[in-house]
XYZ file of C-alpha atoms in Angstrom:
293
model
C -100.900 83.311 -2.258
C -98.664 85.316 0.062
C -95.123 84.446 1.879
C -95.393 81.873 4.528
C -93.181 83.254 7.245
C -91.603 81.630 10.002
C -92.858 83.717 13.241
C -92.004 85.723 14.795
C -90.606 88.145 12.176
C -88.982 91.239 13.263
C -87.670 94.373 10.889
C -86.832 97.897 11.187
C -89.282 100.403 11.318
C -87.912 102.104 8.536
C -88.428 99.047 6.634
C -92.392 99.100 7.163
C -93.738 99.112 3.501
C -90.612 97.217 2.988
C -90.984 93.458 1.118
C -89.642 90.860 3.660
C -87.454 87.824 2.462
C -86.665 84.890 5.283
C -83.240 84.186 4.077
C -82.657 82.636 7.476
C -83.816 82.001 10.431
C -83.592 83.268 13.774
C -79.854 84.744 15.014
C -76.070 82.879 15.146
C -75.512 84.401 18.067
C -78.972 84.352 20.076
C -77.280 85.719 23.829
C -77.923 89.144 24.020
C -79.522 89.464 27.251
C -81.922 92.507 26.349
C -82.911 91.231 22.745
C -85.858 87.874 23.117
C -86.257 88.147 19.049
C -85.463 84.810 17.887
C -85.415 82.708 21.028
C -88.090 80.744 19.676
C -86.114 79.659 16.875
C -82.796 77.324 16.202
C -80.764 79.298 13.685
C -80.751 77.955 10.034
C -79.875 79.347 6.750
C -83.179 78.555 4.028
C -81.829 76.684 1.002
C -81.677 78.114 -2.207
C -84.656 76.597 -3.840
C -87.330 77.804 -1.351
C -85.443 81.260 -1.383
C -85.419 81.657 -5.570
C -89.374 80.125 -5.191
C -90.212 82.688 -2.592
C -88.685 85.293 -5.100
C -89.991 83.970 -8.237
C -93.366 84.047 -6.715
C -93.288 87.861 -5.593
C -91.832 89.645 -8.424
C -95.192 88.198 -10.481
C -97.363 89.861 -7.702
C -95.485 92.858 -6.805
C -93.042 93.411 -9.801
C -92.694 97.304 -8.731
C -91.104 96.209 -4.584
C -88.763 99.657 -4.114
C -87.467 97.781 -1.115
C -86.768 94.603 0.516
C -85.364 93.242 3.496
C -83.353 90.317 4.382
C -84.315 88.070 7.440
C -84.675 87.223 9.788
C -81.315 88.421 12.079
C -78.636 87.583 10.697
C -78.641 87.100 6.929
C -75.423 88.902 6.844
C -74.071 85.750 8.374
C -74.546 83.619 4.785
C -71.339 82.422 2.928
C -70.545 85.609 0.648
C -71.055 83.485 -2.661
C -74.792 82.828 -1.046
C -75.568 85.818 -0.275
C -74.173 87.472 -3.688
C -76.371 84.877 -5.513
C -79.684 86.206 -3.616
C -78.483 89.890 -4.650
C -78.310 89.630 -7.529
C -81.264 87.226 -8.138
C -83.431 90.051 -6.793
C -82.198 93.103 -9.213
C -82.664 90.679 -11.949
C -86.320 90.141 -10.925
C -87.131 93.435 -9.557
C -86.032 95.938 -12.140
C -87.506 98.924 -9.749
C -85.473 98.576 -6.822
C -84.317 101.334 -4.661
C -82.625 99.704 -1.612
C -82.162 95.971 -0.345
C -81.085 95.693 3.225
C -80.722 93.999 5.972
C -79.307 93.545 9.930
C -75.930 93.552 10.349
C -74.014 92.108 14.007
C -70.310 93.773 14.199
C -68.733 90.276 14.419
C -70.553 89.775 10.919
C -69.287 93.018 9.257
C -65.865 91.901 10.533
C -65.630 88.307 9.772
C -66.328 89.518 5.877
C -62.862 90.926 4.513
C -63.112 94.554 2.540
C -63.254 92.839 -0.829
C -65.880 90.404 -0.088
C -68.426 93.299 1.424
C -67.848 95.110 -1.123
C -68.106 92.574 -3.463
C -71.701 92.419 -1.930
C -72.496 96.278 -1.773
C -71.100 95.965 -5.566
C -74.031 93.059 -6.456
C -76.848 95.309 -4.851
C -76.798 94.953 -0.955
C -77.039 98.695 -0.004
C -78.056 99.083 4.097
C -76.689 97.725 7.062
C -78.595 98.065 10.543
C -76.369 97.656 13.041
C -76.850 97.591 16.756
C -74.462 99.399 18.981
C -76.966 99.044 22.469
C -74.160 101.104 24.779
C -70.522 102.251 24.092
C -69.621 100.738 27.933
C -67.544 98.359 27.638
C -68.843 97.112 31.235
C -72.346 97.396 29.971
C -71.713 95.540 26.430
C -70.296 92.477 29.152
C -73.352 92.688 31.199
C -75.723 92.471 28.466
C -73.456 89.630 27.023
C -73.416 91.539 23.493
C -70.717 89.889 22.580
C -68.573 93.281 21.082
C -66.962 95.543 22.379
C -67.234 99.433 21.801
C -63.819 99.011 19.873
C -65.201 96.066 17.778
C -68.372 98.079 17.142
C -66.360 101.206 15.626
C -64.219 99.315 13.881
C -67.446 97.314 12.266
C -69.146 100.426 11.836
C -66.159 101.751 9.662
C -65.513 99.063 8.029
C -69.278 99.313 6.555
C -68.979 102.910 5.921
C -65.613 102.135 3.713
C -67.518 99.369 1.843
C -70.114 101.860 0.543
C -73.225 100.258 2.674
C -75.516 103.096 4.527
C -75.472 102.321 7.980
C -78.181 102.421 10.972
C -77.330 102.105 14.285
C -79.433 101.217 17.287
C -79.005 102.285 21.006
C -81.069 101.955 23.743
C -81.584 104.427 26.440
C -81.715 103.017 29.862
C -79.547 99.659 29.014
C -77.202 100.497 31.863
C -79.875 101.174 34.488
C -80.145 104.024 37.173
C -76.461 102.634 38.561
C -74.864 102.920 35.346
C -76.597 105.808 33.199
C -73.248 108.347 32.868
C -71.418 105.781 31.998
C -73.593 104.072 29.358
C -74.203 107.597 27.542
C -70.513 108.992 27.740
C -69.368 105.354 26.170
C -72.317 105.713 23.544
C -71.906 109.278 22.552
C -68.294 107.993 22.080
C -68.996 105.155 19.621
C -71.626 106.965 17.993
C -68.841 110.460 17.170
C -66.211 107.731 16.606
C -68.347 105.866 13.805
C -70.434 108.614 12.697
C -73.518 106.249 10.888
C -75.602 107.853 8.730
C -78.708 106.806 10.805
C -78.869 106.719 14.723
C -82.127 104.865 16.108
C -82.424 105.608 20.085
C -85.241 103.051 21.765
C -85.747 102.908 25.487
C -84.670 99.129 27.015
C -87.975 97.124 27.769
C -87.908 93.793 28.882
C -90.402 90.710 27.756
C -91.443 88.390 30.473
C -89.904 85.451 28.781
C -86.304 87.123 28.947
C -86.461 89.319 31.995
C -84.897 86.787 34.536
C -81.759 86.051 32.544
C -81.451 89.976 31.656
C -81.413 90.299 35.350
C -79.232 87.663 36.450
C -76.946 88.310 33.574
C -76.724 92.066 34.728
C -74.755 90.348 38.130
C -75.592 93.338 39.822
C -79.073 94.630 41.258
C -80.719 96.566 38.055
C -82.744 99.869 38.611
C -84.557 100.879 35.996
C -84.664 104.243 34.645
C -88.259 106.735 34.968
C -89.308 108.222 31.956
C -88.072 111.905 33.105
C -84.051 109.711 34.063
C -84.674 108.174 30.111
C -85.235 112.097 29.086
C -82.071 113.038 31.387
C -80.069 109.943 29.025
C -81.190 111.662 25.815
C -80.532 114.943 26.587
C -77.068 114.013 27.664
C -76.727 111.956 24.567
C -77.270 114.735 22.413
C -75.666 117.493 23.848
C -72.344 114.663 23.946
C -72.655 114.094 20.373
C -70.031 115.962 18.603
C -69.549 115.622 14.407
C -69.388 117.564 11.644
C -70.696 114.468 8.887
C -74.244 114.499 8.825
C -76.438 112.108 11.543
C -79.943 111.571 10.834
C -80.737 110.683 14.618
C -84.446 109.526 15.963
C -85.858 109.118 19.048
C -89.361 108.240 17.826
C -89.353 104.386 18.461
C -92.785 103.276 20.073
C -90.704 102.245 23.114
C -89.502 106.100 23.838
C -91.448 108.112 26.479
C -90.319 111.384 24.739
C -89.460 111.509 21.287
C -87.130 114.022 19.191
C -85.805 113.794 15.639
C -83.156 115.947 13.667
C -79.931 115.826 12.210
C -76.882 116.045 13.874
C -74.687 118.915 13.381
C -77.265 121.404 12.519
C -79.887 120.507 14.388
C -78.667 119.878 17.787
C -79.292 123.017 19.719
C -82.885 122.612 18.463
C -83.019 119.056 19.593
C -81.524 120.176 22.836
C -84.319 123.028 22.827
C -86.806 120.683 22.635
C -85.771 118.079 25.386
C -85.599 121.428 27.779
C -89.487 122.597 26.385
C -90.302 118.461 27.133
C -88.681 119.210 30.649
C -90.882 121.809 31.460
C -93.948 119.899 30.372
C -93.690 116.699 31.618
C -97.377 115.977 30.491
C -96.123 115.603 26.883
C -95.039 111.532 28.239
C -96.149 108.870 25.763
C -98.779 106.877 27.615
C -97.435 103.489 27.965
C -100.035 101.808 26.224
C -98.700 103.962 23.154
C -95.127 102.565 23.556
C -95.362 99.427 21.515
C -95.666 96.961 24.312
């Protein structure tokens, strides 16, 4: 017998030999315009009897899970003294963890006082991933994100000083052909202002189902950006991106045309190297029927 999820289920591809938990359901929040995860679902937090059953159940088959992640999300969203209780419930089961994790919205990180995340970090919660989409204040509106660059540094930080390892998310193209400058300089700003240990860049791709409302959202006509325009974004990204703590950035996501990993100091003139090498040989595109969709 195996977990009987509640589809669609969504996690981070870091978390892909990960062991998945549905400690609720679908997202508080549910607006952004760009994001279709859990419109399928109402949002509802699973009671603690089907969650400790759930548990129960897969430290007898897997007893040696590294890693585990919380869903679906918005788990961070659970009273602290719920949350806490699931923590801890899982090192007591599985003795060999390495990391539990889980999604993370800035307006969660900040409703949560210093003492009560890391009263969580302190009962085993260890990873945060945290979409920051754009630094443009204008764009943020657009895509009805419902932060604000400033709210998403000072959630970012706020992680960082609990102790929690932090992934962000951005997502090339989000401001269109119109917006593109803007959307990078705000995001390279966010990103040196917050410095996460982890920076995820995807390139924006609509589903059917949520197109329309992205669009009409947007209040503006939206161009999207070519492959070689997305390349332009990330090479601007980079070469914006200015810290001295340590950045493990990717831009390997199955939605990415062109894809470049390293970490940010040291690597960036290499990065850089290789966007200007990808220039020069456009041919290197990921087909599209390699991009996830």
């Amino acid at each position: 017998m195996m977990l009987n999820y509640d589809y669609p289920l969504y996690r981070p591809p870091s978390e892909a030999d990960s062991l998945i938990f549905q400690v609720t359901l679908g997202c508080s929040f549910n607006q952004c315009s760009f994001c279709d995860m859990y419109r399928s679902k109402e949002y509802s937090e699973r009671p603690w009897e089907e969650v400790k059953a759930e548990i129960d159940m897969m430290a007898k088959m897997l007893p040696d899970t590294r890693r585990i992640f919380l869903a679906d999300g918005d788990a961070l969203n659970l009273s602290v003294e719920y949350m806490q209780k699931i923590v801890r419930y899982l090192r007591e089961k599985f003795q060999n963890l390495e990391r539990i994790a889980c999604y993370a919205m800035p307006m969660n990180v900040l409703k949560k006082t210093p003492e009560e995340l890391k009263l969580l970090r302190e009962s085993g919660l260890d990873m945060f991933y945290l979409g920051i989409e754009s630094g443009s204040d204008l764009i943020l509106k657009k895509v009805t994100k419902g932060a604000t660059s400033a709210t998403i540094i000072r959630a970012c930080k706020k992680a960082k000083d609990a102790g929690y390892i932090l992934s962000c998310m951005i997502i090339l193209g989000l401001g269109g052909k119109t917006h593109s400058k803007e959307h990078i300089r705000g995001t390279a700003q966010v990103i040196n202002a917050a410095t996460p240990h982890y920076v995820g860049a995807l390139t924006l791709y609509l589903e059917n189902g949520i197109k329309q409302e992205f669009l009409d959202k947007f209040g503006e006509p939206f161009i999207p950006v070519s492959d070689a325009e997305a390349r332009e974004e990330l090479e601007d990204l980079v070469s914006q991106i200015n810290v001295t703590d340590q950045i493990i950035f990717r831009a390997n996501h199955g939605s990415n045309a062109y894809t470049i990993k390293g970490t940010f100091p040291q690597d960036k003139q290499m990065m850089l190297d290789k966007i200007a090498w990808m220039k020069q040989h456009p041919e290197v595109v990921r087909p599209v029927g390699l991009r996830g969709f």
